[in-house]
CSV table of C-alpha atoms and ligand atoms in Angstrom, one decimal:
chain,number,residue,atom,x,y,z
A,1,GLU,CA,-20.2,13.6,26.9
A,2,GLU,CA,-20.5,10.1,25.4
A,3,THR,CA,-23.5,11.1,23.3
A,4,MET,CA,-21.4,14.0,21.8
A,5,LYS,CA,-18.9,11.5,20.3
A,6,PRO,CA,-19.5,11.2,16.5
A,7,HIS,CA,-20.1,7.6,15.5
A,8,ILE,CA,-18.2,6.6,12.4
A,9,ALA,CA,-18.5,3.3,10.5
A,10,ILE,CA,-15.5,2.2,8.4
A,11,LEU,CA,-15.6,-0.4,5.6
A,12,PRO,CA,-12.2,-1.7,4.5
A,13,GLY,CA,-11.7,-3.9,1.5
A,14,PRO,CA,-10.1,-7.3,1.9
A,15,GLY,CA,-6.3,-7.7,2.1
A,16,MET,CA,-3.7,-6.5,4.5
A,17,GLY,CA,-2.8,-3.6,2.3
A,18,HIS,CA,-6.3,-2.3,2.9
A,19,ILE,CA,-7.1,-3.5,6.5
A,20,ILE,CA,-3.9,-2.1,7.9
A,21,PRO,CA,-4.3,1.5,6.9
A,22,LEU,CA,-8.0,1.7,7.5
A,23,LEU,CA,-7.5,0.2,11.0
A,24,GLU,CA,-4.9,2.8,11.7
A,25,PHE,CA,-7.4,5.5,10.6
A,26,ALA,CA,-10.0,4.0,12.9
A,27,LYS,CA,-7.5,4.0,15.9
A,28,HIS,CA,-6.5,7.6,15.0
A,29,LEU,CA,-10.2,8.7,15.0
A,30,VAL,CA,-10.8,7.1,18.4
A,31,ILE,CA,-7.6,8.0,20.2
A,32,ASN,CA,-6.9,11.5,18.8
A,33,HIS,CA,-10.3,12.7,17.7
A,34,ASN,CA,-12.6,11.3,20.3
A,35,CYS,CA,-14.9,9.3,17.9
A,36,LEU,CA,-16.7,6.0,18.3
A,37,VAL,CA,-15.8,3.6,15.4
A,38,SER,CA,-17.5,0.5,14.1
A,39,PHE,CA,-15.0,-1.4,11.9
A,40,LEU,CA,-17.0,-3.6,9.5
A,41,VAL,CA,-14.9,-6.6,8.3
A,42,ILE,CA,-15.9,-8.6,5.2
A,43,ARG,CA,-15.1,-12.3,5.8
A,44,THR,CA,-12.4,-13.8,3.5
A,45,GLU,CA,-9.9,-16.5,4.2
A,46,ALA,CA,-8.1,-14.3,6.7
A,47,SER,CA,-4.4,-14.9,7.5
A,48,ASP,CA,-3.3,-15.5,11.1
A,49,THR,CA,-1.7,-12.1,11.0
A,50,GLN,CA,-5.0,-10.4,10.1
A,51,THR,CA,-6.7,-12.2,12.9
A,52,ARG,CA,-4.0,-11.2,15.4
A,53,LEU,CA,-4.4,-7.6,14.3
A,54,LEU,CA,-8.2,-7.4,14.5
A,55,GLU,CA,-8.4,-9.3,17.8
A,56,SER,CA,-5.6,-7.5,19.5
A,57,PRO,CA,-6.4,-6.6,23.1
A,58,LEU,CA,-4.5,-3.4,22.5
A,59,LEU,CA,-7.2,-1.9,20.3
A,60,PRO,CA,-9.0,1.0,22.1
A,61,SER,CA,-12.4,0.2,23.6
A,62,ASP,CA,-14.3,2.7,21.5
A,63,LEU,CA,-13.2,0.8,18.4
A,64,HIS,CA,-15.7,-2.0,17.7
A,65,VAL,CA,-14.6,-4.7,15.2
A,66,ILE,CA,-17.7,-6.2,13.6
A,67,ASN,CA,-17.3,-9.3,11.6
A,68,LEU,CA,-20.0,-9.4,8.9
A,69,PRO,CA,-21.7,-12.8,8.5
A,70,PRO,CA,-20.0,-14.7,5.6
A,71,ALA,CA,-21.7,-14.5,2.3
A,72,ASP,CA,-21.8,-17.3,-0.3
A,73,VAL,CA,-19.6,-16.3,-3.2
A,74,LEU,CA,-19.4,-18.2,-6.4
A,75,PHE,CA,-16.3,-17.6,-8.5
A,76,GLN,CA,-15.9,-18.5,-12.1
A,77,GLU,CA,-12.6,-20.4,-12.8
A,78,ASP,CA,-11.1,-17.7,-15.0
A,79,MET,CA,-12.0,-14.6,-12.8
A,80,LEU,CA,-9.2,-12.1,-12.5
A,81,LEU,CA,-7.9,-11.1,-9.1
A,82,LEU,CA,-9.4,-7.6,-8.8
A,83,THR,CA,-12.7,-8.9,-10.2
A,84,ARG,CA,-12.7,-11.6,-7.5
A,85,ILE,CA,-12.3,-9.0,-4.8
A,86,CYS,CA,-15.0,-6.8,-6.2
A,87,VAL,CA,-17.4,-9.8,-6.5
A,88,ILE,CA,-16.8,-10.8,-2.9
A,89,ILE,CA,-17.7,-7.2,-1.8
A,90,HIS,CA,-20.8,-7.2,-4.1
A,91,GLU,CA,-22.1,-10.4,-2.6
A,92,ASN,CA,-21.6,-8.9,0.9
A,93,LEU,CA,-23.7,-5.8,0.2
A,94,GLY,CA,-26.7,-7.2,2.0
A,95,SER,CA,-24.9,-7.7,5.3
A,96,ILE,CA,-23.1,-4.4,4.9
A,97,ARG,CA,-26.4,-2.7,4.6
A,98,ALA,CA,-27.8,-4.5,7.6
A,99,ALA,CA,-24.8,-3.5,9.7
A,100,ILE,CA,-25.0,0.1,8.7
A,101,GLU,CA,-28.8,0.3,9.2
A,102,GLN,CA,-28.4,-1.2,12.7
A,103,ASN,CA,-25.5,1.1,13.7
A,104,ARG,CA,-26.8,4.3,12.1
A,105,PRO,CA,-23.4,6.0,12.0
A,106,ASP,CA,-22.9,9.8,11.5
A,107,ALA,CA,-20.7,9.0,8.5
A,108,LEU,CA,-19.4,6.0,6.5
A,109,VAL,CA,-15.7,5.8,5.5
A,110,ILE,CA,-15.4,3.5,2.5
A,111,ASP,CA,-12.3,1.7,1.0
A,112,ILE,CA,-11.7,2.3,-2.7
A,113,PHE,CA,-12.9,-1.2,-3.7
A,114,CYS,CA,-16.2,-0.8,-1.8
A,115,THR,CA,-17.7,2.1,-3.7
A,116,GLU,CA,-21.0,0.2,-4.2
A,117,ALA,CA,-21.8,1.0,-0.5
A,118,ILE,CA,-22.5,4.6,-1.6
A,119,ASP,CA,-25.9,3.5,-2.7
A,120,ILE,CA,-26.6,2.3,0.9
A,121,CYS,CA,-25.5,5.7,2.2
A,122,ASP,CA,-27.9,7.5,-0.2
A,123,GLU,CA,-30.8,5.4,0.9
A,124,LEU,CA,-30.1,5.9,4.6
A,125,SER,CA,-29.0,9.5,4.3
A,126,ILE,CA,-25.5,8.9,5.7
A,127,PRO,CA,-22.6,11.0,4.3
A,128,PRO,CA,-20.1,8.7,2.4
A,129,TYR,CA,-16.4,9.4,2.5
A,130,PHE,CA,-13.6,7.5,0.7
A,131,PHE,CA,-10.3,6.5,2.3
A,132,PHE,CA,-7.8,6.2,-0.6
A,133,PRO,CA,-5.2,3.7,0.6
A,134,ALA,CA,-2.8,4.4,-2.3
A,135,SER,CA,-0.8,7.4,-3.5
A,136,THR,CA,-2.4,10.7,-4.5
A,137,TYR,CA,-0.6,10.3,-7.8
A,138,PHE,CA,-2.8,7.2,-8.4
A,139,LEU,CA,-5.9,9.1,-7.2
A,140,SER,CA,-5.3,11.7,-9.8
A,141,PHE,CA,-5.1,9.0,-12.4
A,142,SER,CA,-8.3,7.4,-11.1
A,143,LEU,CA,-10.2,10.7,-11.2
A,144,TYR,CA,-9.0,11.3,-14.8
A,145,LEU,CA,-9.8,7.8,-16.0
A,146,PRO,CA,-13.5,8.2,-16.8
A,147,THR,CA,-12.8,11.3,-18.9
A,148,LEU,CA,-9.9,9.6,-20.7
A,149,ASP,CA,-12.0,6.4,-21.3
A,150,LYS,CA,-14.7,8.5,-23.1
A,151,GLU,CA,-12.1,10.2,-25.2
A,152,VAL,CA,-10.2,7.1,-26.3
A,153,ASP,CA,-11.6,5.6,-29.5
A,154,CYS,CA,-13.6,2.4,-28.8
A,155,GLN,CA,-11.4,0.5,-31.2
A,156,PHE,CA,-8.4,0.8,-28.9
A,157,ARG,CA,-8.2,-2.1,-26.5
A,158,GLU,CA,-5.4,-0.5,-24.5
A,159,LEU,CA,-5.2,3.0,-23.1
A,160,PRO,CA,-2.5,4.9,-25.0
A,161,GLY,CA,0.4,6.2,-22.9
A,162,PRO,CA,1.8,8.5,-21.7
A,163,ILE,CA,-1.2,9.7,-19.7
A,164,HIS,CA,-1.4,13.3,-18.6
A,165,ALA,CA,-3.8,13.7,-15.7
A,166,PRO,CA,-4.3,17.5,-15.6
A,167,GLY,CA,-1.6,19.3,-13.5
A,168,CYS,CA,0.2,16.0,-12.6
A,169,ASN,CA,3.4,14.4,-13.8
A,170,PRO,CA,2.8,12.3,-17.0
A,171,ILE,CA,2.5,8.5,-16.5
A,172,PRO,CA,4.5,6.6,-19.1
A,173,TYR,CA,2.8,3.6,-20.7
A,174,GLU,CA,5.1,1.1,-18.9
A,175,ASP,CA,4.2,2.5,-15.5
A,176,LEU,CA,0.4,2.1,-15.9
A,177,ILE,CA,-1.5,-0.5,-13.9
A,178,ASP,CA,-1.9,-3.7,-15.9
A,179,GLN,CA,-5.7,-3.5,-15.7
A,180,VAL,CA,-5.9,-0.6,-18.2
A,181,LYS,CA,-4.0,-2.6,-20.8
A,182,ASP,CA,-7.1,-4.5,-21.8
A,183,ARG,CA,-10.2,-2.4,-21.8
A,184,ASN,CA,-12.4,-5.4,-22.5
A,185,SER,CA,-11.4,-7.2,-19.3
A,186,ASP,CA,-13.6,-7.4,-16.3
A,187,ASP,CA,-10.8,-6.0,-14.1
A,188,TYR,CA,-10.8,-2.8,-16.3
A,189,LYS,CA,-14.6,-2.5,-16.0
A,190,TRP,CA,-14.4,-2.6,-12.2
A,191,ILE,CA,-11.6,0.0,-12.1
A,192,LEU,CA,-13.6,2.3,-14.3
A,193,PHE,CA,-16.7,1.6,-12.2
A,194,HIS,CA,-15.0,2.6,-8.9
A,195,SER,CA,-13.2,5.5,-10.6
A,196,ASN,CA,-16.6,6.9,-11.8
A,197,ARG,CA,-17.9,6.8,-8.2
A,198,LEU,CA,-15.1,8.8,-6.7
A,199,THR,CA,-16.9,12.0,-7.3
A,200,MET,CA,-20.0,10.8,-5.5
A,201,ALA,CA,-18.5,11.1,-2.0
A,202,THR,CA,-18.7,14.0,0.5
A,203,GLY,CA,-14.9,13.9,0.8
A,204,ILE,CA,-11.9,11.8,0.1
A,205,PHE,CA,-9.2,11.1,2.7
A,206,ILE,CA,-5.7,10.6,1.4
A,207,ASN,CA,-3.0,8.9,3.4
A,208,SER,CA,-0.4,11.5,2.3
A,209,PHE,CA,0.9,15.0,2.9
A,210,ASP,CA,2.1,18.0,1.0
A,211,GLU,CA,5.9,17.5,1.3
A,212,LEU,CA,5.6,13.9,0.1
A,213,GLU,CA,3.6,14.5,-3.1
A,214,PRO,CA,3.8,18.3,-3.7
A,215,VAL,CA,3.0,18.2,-7.4
A,216,THR,CA,-0.2,16.1,-7.3
A,217,ILE,CA,-1.7,17.5,-4.1
A,218,ARG,CA,-1.3,21.0,-5.5
A,219,ALA,CA,-2.9,19.9,-8.8
A,220,LEU,CA,-5.9,18.4,-7.1
A,221,ARG,CA,-6.4,21.6,-5.2
A,222,ASP,CA,-5.8,24.1,-8.0
A,223,ASP,CA,-6.4,22.6,-11.4
A,224,PRO,CA,-9.9,23.5,-12.7
A,225,PHE,CA,-10.3,20.1,-14.3
A,226,TYR,CA,-10.9,18.4,-10.9
A,227,LYS,CA,-13.5,21.0,-9.9
A,228,ARG,CA,-15.2,20.6,-13.2
A,229,ILE,CA,-15.7,16.9,-12.9
A,230,GLY,CA,-17.1,17.4,-9.4
A,231,THR,CA,-14.2,16.2,-7.2
A,232,PRO,CA,-15.2,16.4,-3.6
A,233,PRO,CA,-12.9,18.0,-1.1
A,234,ILE,CA,-9.6,16.1,-0.8
A,235,HIS,CA,-8.4,15.7,2.8
A,236,PRO,CA,-4.7,14.9,3.3
A,237,ILE,CA,-4.6,13.3,6.7
A,238,GLY,CA,-1.5,11.1,6.6
A,239,PRO,CA,1.0,9.6,6.9
A,240,LEU,CA,-0.9,7.1,9.1
A,241,VAL,CA,1.1,3.9,9.7
A,242,ARG,CA,1.2,1.3,12.5
A,243,GLU,CA,3.5,2.4,15.4
A,244,ASP,CA,3.9,-1.0,16.9
A,245,GLU,CA,2.9,-4.6,16.2
A,246,PRO,CA,2.4,-7.8,18.2
A,247,LEU,CA,5.7,-9.7,18.1
A,248,THR,CA,6.2,-13.5,17.9
A,249,GLU,CA,9.3,-15.3,19.2
A,250,THR,CA,10.9,-15.3,15.8
A,251,ASP,CA,10.3,-11.6,15.4
A,252,ALA,CA,12.1,-11.0,18.7
A,253,GLU,CA,15.1,-13.1,17.5
A,254,CYS,CA,15.3,-10.9,14.3
A,255,LEU,CA,15.2,-7.7,16.3
A,256,ASN,CA,17.8,-9.0,18.8
A,257,TRP,CA,20.1,-9.6,15.8
A,258,LEU,CA,19.5,-6.0,14.6
A,259,ASP,CA,20.4,-4.7,18.0
A,260,THR,CA,23.9,-6.1,17.5
A,261,GLN,CA,24.5,-4.4,14.1
A,262,PRO,CA,26.0,-0.9,13.4
A,263,THR,CA,23.7,2.1,12.8
A,264,ASP,CA,22.2,2.5,9.3
A,265,SER,CA,24.1,-0.6,8.1
A,266,VAL,CA,21.3,-3.1,7.3
A,267,LEU,CA,19.2,-3.4,4.1
A,268,TYR,CA,15.7,-4.6,4.7
A,269,ILE,CA,14.3,-6.5,1.7
A,270,SER,CA,10.6,-7.2,1.3
A,271,LEU,CA,8.4,-7.3,-1.8
A,272,GLY,CA,5.1,-7.3,0.0
A,273,SER,CA,2.5,-10.0,0.7
A,274,GLY,CA,1.9,-10.8,-3.0
A,275,GLY,CA,5.4,-10.1,-4.3
A,276,THR,CA,7.5,-12.8,-5.9
A,277,LEU,CA,10.5,-13.0,-8.2
A,278,THR,CA,11.2,-15.4,-11.1
A,279,SER,CA,13.8,-18.0,-10.3
A,280,ASP,CA,16.3,-16.3,-12.7
A,281,GLN,CA,15.8,-13.0,-11.0
A,282,MET,CA,16.1,-14.7,-7.6
A,283,THR,CA,19.5,-16.1,-8.6
A,284,GLU,CA,20.8,-12.7,-9.8
A,285,PHE,CA,19.4,-11.0,-6.7
A,286,ALA,CA,21.1,-13.4,-4.3
A,287,HIS,CA,24.5,-13.1,-6.1
A,288,GLY,CA,24.3,-9.3,-6.3
A,289,LEU,CA,23.4,-9.1,-2.6
A,290,GLU,CA,26.3,-11.4,-1.6
A,291,MET,CA,28.7,-9.5,-3.9
A,292,SER,CA,27.7,-6.2,-2.2
A,293,LYS,CA,29.0,-7.6,1.2
A,294,GLN,CA,26.3,-5.5,2.9
A,295,ARG,CA,24.2,-6.6,5.9
A,296,PHE,CA,20.6,-7.5,5.2
A,297,ILE,CA,17.3,-8.9,6.3
A,298,TRP,CA,15.6,-10.6,3.4
A,299,VAL,CA,12.0,-11.7,3.4
A,300,VAL,CA,12.1,-14.5,0.8
A,301,ARG,CA,9.0,-15.8,-0.8
A,302,LYS,CA,8.7,-18.7,-3.2
A,303,THR,CA,9.6,-17.8,-6.8
A,304,SER,CA,6.8,-17.0,-9.2
A,305,ASP,CA,7.7,-20.0,-11.4
A,306,ALA,CA,8.1,-22.3,-8.4
A,307,SER,CA,4.7,-24.0,-8.7
A,308,ALA,CA,5.3,-24.8,-12.4
A,309,SER,CA,8.4,-26.7,-11.4
A,310,GLY,CA,6.6,-28.5,-8.7
A,311,ALA,CA,8.2,-26.7,-5.7
A,312,TYR,CA,5.1,-24.8,-4.6
A,313,LEU,CA,5.4,-23.4,-1.1
A,314,THR,CA,3.4,-20.9,0.8
A,315,ALA,CA,5.0,-18.3,3.0
A,316,GLY,CA,6.0,-19.6,6.3
A,317,GLU,CA,6.5,-23.2,5.2
A,318,ASP,CA,9.9,-24.5,5.7
A,319,ALA,CA,12.0,-24.5,2.6
A,320,ASP,CA,15.6,-25.2,1.6
A,321,GLU,CA,17.8,-23.3,-0.6
A,322,GLN,CA,17.1,-25.4,-3.6
A,323,THR,CA,13.3,-25.1,-3.5
A,324,MET,CA,13.6,-21.3,-2.8
A,325,PHE,CA,16.0,-21.0,-5.8
A,326,LEU,CA,18.7,-19.5,-3.6
A,327,PRO,CA,22.2,-20.3,-4.9
A,328,GLU,CA,23.8,-23.3,-3.3
A,329,GLY,CA,25.6,-22.3,-0.1
A,330,PHE,CA,24.1,-18.8,0.0
A,331,THR,CA,22.8,-19.1,3.6
A,332,LYS,CA,26.1,-20.5,4.9
A,333,ARG,CA,28.2,-17.9,3.1
A,334,THR,CA,26.1,-15.0,4.4
A,335,GLU,CA,25.8,-16.3,8.0
A,336,GLY,CA,26.2,-13.4,10.4
A,337,ILE,CA,25.9,-10.9,7.6
A,338,GLY,CA,22.3,-11.5,6.7
A,339,LEU,CA,19.1,-13.0,7.9
A,340,VAL,CA,16.6,-14.8,5.7
A,341,ILE,CA,13.0,-14.7,6.9
A,342,ARG,CA,10.4,-17.0,5.3
A,343,SER,CA,7.3,-15.9,7.1
A,344,TRP,CA,5.5,-12.6,8.0
A,345,ALA,CA,8.2,-10.1,9.1
A,346,PRO,CA,7.9,-7.5,11.8
A,347,GLN,CA,8.3,-4.7,9.2
A,348,VAL,CA,7.4,-1.7,11.3
A,349,SER,CA,9.8,-2.7,14.1
A,350,ILE,CA,12.6,-3.3,11.5
A,351,LEU,CA,12.1,0.0,9.7
A,352,SER,CA,12.0,1.9,13.0
A,353,HIS,CA,15.3,0.2,14.2
A,354,PRO,CA,18.4,2.4,14.1
A,355,SER,CA,20.5,-0.3,12.5
A,356,THR,CA,18.2,-0.3,9.4
A,357,GLY,CA,19.8,1.9,6.7
A,358,GLY,CA,17.8,1.1,3.6
A,359,PHE,CA,14.6,-0.7,2.3
A,360,LEU,CA,14.4,-2.6,-0.9
A,361,THR,CA,10.6,-2.5,-1.5
A,362,HIS,CA,7.9,-3.2,-4.0
A,363,CYS,CA,6.6,0.3,-3.2
A,364,GLY,CA,3.2,-0.8,-1.9
A,365,TRP,CA,1.8,2.4,-0.4
A,366,ASN,CA,1.8,1.3,3.2
A,367,SER,CA,5.4,0.1,2.9
A,368,THR,CA,6.3,3.4,1.3
A,369,LEU,CA,4.7,5.4,4.1
A,370,GLU,CA,6.4,3.2,6.8
A,371,SER,CA,9.8,3.9,5.2
A,372,VAL,CA,9.0,7.7,5.0
A,373,VAL,CA,7.9,7.9,8.6
A,374,HIS,CA,11.1,6.3,9.8
A,375,GLY,CA,13.4,8.2,7.4
A,376,VAL,CA,14.7,5.2,5.6
A,377,PRO,CA,15.9,5.6,1.9
A,378,MET,CA,14.5,3.1,-0.6
A,379,ILE,CA,15.5,0.9,-3.5
A,380,ALA,CA,12.4,0.8,-5.6
A,381,TRP,CA,11.4,-2.6,-7.0
A,382,PRO,CA,7.8,-2.2,-8.1
A,383,LEU,CA,5.9,-5.3,-9.3
A,384,TYR,CA,2.2,-4.8,-9.9
A,385,ALA,CA,-0.8,-2.6,-9.1
A,386,GLU,CA,0.1,1.2,-8.9
A,387,GLN,CA,3.6,0.4,-7.6
A,388,LYS,CA,5.5,1.5,-10.7
A,389,MET,CA,3.8,4.9,-10.4
A,390,ASN,CA,4.8,5.1,-6.7
A,391,ALA,CA,8.4,4.2,-7.6
A,392,LYS,CA,8.6,6.9,-10.3
A,393,MET,CA,7.2,9.5,-7.8
A,394,LEU,CA,9.6,8.5,-5.0
A,395,SER,CA,12.7,8.5,-7.3
A,396,LYS,CA,11.9,11.5,-9.6
A,397,GLU,CA,9.7,13.8,-7.4
A,398,THR,CA,10.6,13.1,-3.8
A,399,GLY,CA,14.2,12.0,-4.2
A,400,ILE,CA,14.2,9.3,-1.6
A,401,ALA,CA,14.4,6.2,-3.8
A,402,ILE,CA,16.6,4.8,-6.5
A,403,LYS,CA,15.4,2.4,-9.2
A,404,PRO,CA,17.8,-0.3,-10.5
A,405,ARG,CA,18.2,-0.6,-14.2
A,406,ALA,CA,17.1,-3.8,-16.1
A,407,VAL,CA,19.7,-5.6,-18.3
A,408,GLU,CA,17.8,-4.6,-21.4
A,409,PRO,CA,15.4,-1.7,-21.3
A,410,GLY,CA,11.8,-2.9,-21.4
A,411,LYS,CA,12.9,-6.4,-20.2
A,412,GLY,CA,12.5,-7.2,-16.6
A,413,LEU,CA,15.7,-8.9,-15.5
A,414,VAL,CA,18.0,-6.9,-13.3
A,415,GLY,CA,21.6,-8.3,-13.3
A,416,ARG,CA,23.8,-9.1,-10.3
A,417,ASN,CA,26.2,-6.2,-10.9
A,418,GLU,CA,23.4,-3.7,-10.9
A,419,ILE,CA,22.0,-5.1,-7.7
A,420,GLU,CA,25.5,-4.9,-6.1
A,421,ARG,CA,25.8,-1.3,-7.3
A,422,VAL,CA,22.4,0.0,-5.9
A,423,VAL,CA,22.8,-1.9,-2.6
A,424,ARG,CA,26.3,-0.4,-2.1
A,425,MET,CA,25.1,3.0,-3.2
A,426,VAL,CA,22.2,3.2,-0.7
A,427,LEU,CA,24.2,1.9,2.3
A,428,GLU,CA,27.6,3.4,1.7
A,429,GLY,CA,27.6,5.7,-1.4
A,430,GLU,CA,27.3,9.5,-1.7
A,431,GLU,CA,24.0,9.3,-3.4
A,432,GLY,CA,22.8,7.2,-0.6
A,433,GLN,CA,23.9,9.8,1.9
A,434,ALA,CA,21.9,12.5,0.0
A,435,MET,CA,18.9,10.2,-0.1
A,436,ARG,CA,19.1,9.5,3.6
A,437,LYS,CA,19.4,13.2,4.3
A,438,ARG,CA,16.3,13.9,2.3
A,439,ALA,CA,14.5,10.9,3.9
A,440,ARG,CA,15.3,12.3,7.4
A,441,GLU,CA,13.9,15.7,6.4
A,442,LEU,CA,10.7,14.0,5.2
A,443,LYS,CA,10.5,12.0,8.5
A,444,GLU,CA,10.5,15.3,10.4
A,445,SER,CA,7.8,16.9,8.2
A,446,ALA,CA,5.8,13.6,8.6
A,447,ALA,CA,5.9,14.0,12.3
A,448,LYS,CA,5.1,17.7,12.2
A,449,VAL,CA,2.0,17.4,10.1
A,450,LEU,CA,0.5,14.9,12.5
A,451,ASN,CA,1.2,17.0,15.7
A,452,ASN,CA,-1.1,19.6,17.1
A,453,GLY,CA,-1.2,22.5,14.7
A,454,GLY,CA,0.1,20.3,11.9
A,455,SER,CA,-1.8,20.3,8.5
A,456,SER,CA,-3.0,16.6,8.7
A,457,LYS,CA,-4.2,16.9,12.2
A,458,GLN,CA,-6.1,20.1,11.5
A,459,GLU,CA,-7.6,18.8,8.3
A,460,LEU,CA,-9.1,15.8,10.1
A,461,SER,CA,-10.2,17.9,13.1
A,462,ARG,CA,-12.2,20.1,10.7
A,463,VAL,CA,-14.0,17.1,9.2
A,464,VAL,CA,-14.7,15.5,12.6
A,465,ASP,CA,-16.2,18.9,13.8
A,466,SER,CA,-18.5,18.8,10.8
A,467,TRP,CA,-19.7,15.3,12.0
A,468,LYS,CA,-20.7,16.7,15.4
A,469,CYS,CA,-23.2,19.1,13.9
B,501,BUP,BR1,5.0,-9.1,3.4
B,501,BUP,C1,4.8,-8.1,5.0
B,501,BUP,N1,5.3,-7.9,7.3
B,501,BUP,O1,6.2,-9.6,6.1
B,501,BUP,P1,1.6,-2.6,1.2
B,501,BUP,C2,4.0,-7.0,5.0
B,501,BUP,N2,3.9,-6.3,6.2
B,501,BUP,O2,4.4,-6.2,8.4
B,501,BUP,P2,0.8,-5.0,-0.2
B,501,BUP,C3,4.5,-6.8,7.4
B,501,BUP,O3,1.9,-5.3,5.4
B,501,BUP,P3,-1.5,-4.5,-1.8
B,501,BUP,C4,5.5,-8.6,6.1
B,501,BUP,O4,4.4,-3.4,7.0
B,501,BUP,C5,2.6,-3.1,5.3
B,501,BUP,O5,2.0,-2.4,6.4
B,501,BUP,C6,3.7,-3.9,5.9
B,501,BUP,O6,1.1,-3.2,2.6
B,501,BUP,C7,3.0,-5.2,6.3
B,501,BUP,O7,1.8,-3.8,0.3
B,501,BUP,C8,1.6,-4.1,4.7
B,501,BUP,O8,3.0,-2.1,1.4
B,501,BUP,C9,1.7,-4.3,3.3
B,501,BUP,O9,0.6,-1.6,0.8
B,501,BUP,O10,-0.3,-4.1,-1.0
B,501,BUP,O11,0.1,-5.7,0.9
B,501,BUP,O12,1.5,-5.8,-1.2
B,501,BUP,O13,-2.5,-5.1,-0.8
B,501,BUP,O14,-1.9,-3.1,-2.2
B,501,BUP,O15,-1.1,-5.4,-2.9
């Protein structure tokens, strides 16, 4: 029996937004599809949370976490963030190759930042698959980018918006990822490099399902453009999200507090691991939240201009109101109504709790899916990467999110009155009710597609069967 199990290697990119979904995929393959998985982890300065996740005694025994030997990586001072990530992966290719050669898997599943590993697959005759840890909407953009780049006159430094990936909703210029706003930058070159390689895979797994992204998934299937550029089969196998998480003592306190709150009454606020607000925005935000008189759990991070003013803090360090730019007396006045968390929050446990009635989120793809799986309507507060595209899709196409309006169009700041308005709307307004109803329907579809006979379950079964041959 053992020898019949397909052996799959998975290569996640660095960062929790990548490790978390690929680890879920790994668990899913082992538990629900009877595979053996080698999970190859590139060494970076890992957070405690990452270590806890990868060393958890709850991982199934057929899932082997393999820590690759650390590579020496030299950064130039001025390297942009995405370039840094890609350089780390590039410098690790030797140890990635060694691990794959030693393990000889039946297939390799590659994170979107690790497309260089395709060359190793070619050399060793192992079929390469991508796991796309972002929205299908962003995948359509990535598939279209190489064509668009060739068409755009070289003299233009920026890609002109709006962008019309065939069959998909247009992407307005302001919703594009920052990296395409300077085509001479190294970040842009890396994005283009990885996008070009998408068509080299045997298949692409997307962490999504038809009801969540009907327009784009249909376009990728039916529009002849994608066939013409050689797009491999797209496999919607989501939504895969964590079902539980290891809890610390502080997590338990937070969940006990939630237990004592009414159903659907608490707004959970988190802008992700990298998300920060300016101090002006933080002030408006806190006032608006207080004015709404609604219950909340707020994961507060240092403000983006905090370091400039000498108040640099990392998440988890103790901070007072002044250094966090919270209005004086905020914590006192909201005592009993709200909780402020300054470290890693037990997000999945909060979103699955019946007292949670809304999620103010940066629309990172994993956070989005976690909200969908638990039927929680969203206030979209996108910050960077493809988050603005996600926010547009969730508010305009899926109808489970609302986007607050900035004081002046095109300028970032959202005022306190607008914050009060959207918070009240989601938790007690009619529009909020409609969004919650829609979110609950989507929650049901999400559960259905993953059950036996559901589309995502069947899609993955077919691929796993092909690995057995
Ligand atoms: Br912050 C935070 N607790 O306090 P996304 C995040 N998470 O469990 P990101 C916590 O991290 P990128 C916290 O549940 C989600 O699974 C959260 O992933 C969890 O955003 C994950 O939402 C965050 O994709 O994305 O990490 O900002 O890496 O793409 O920038």
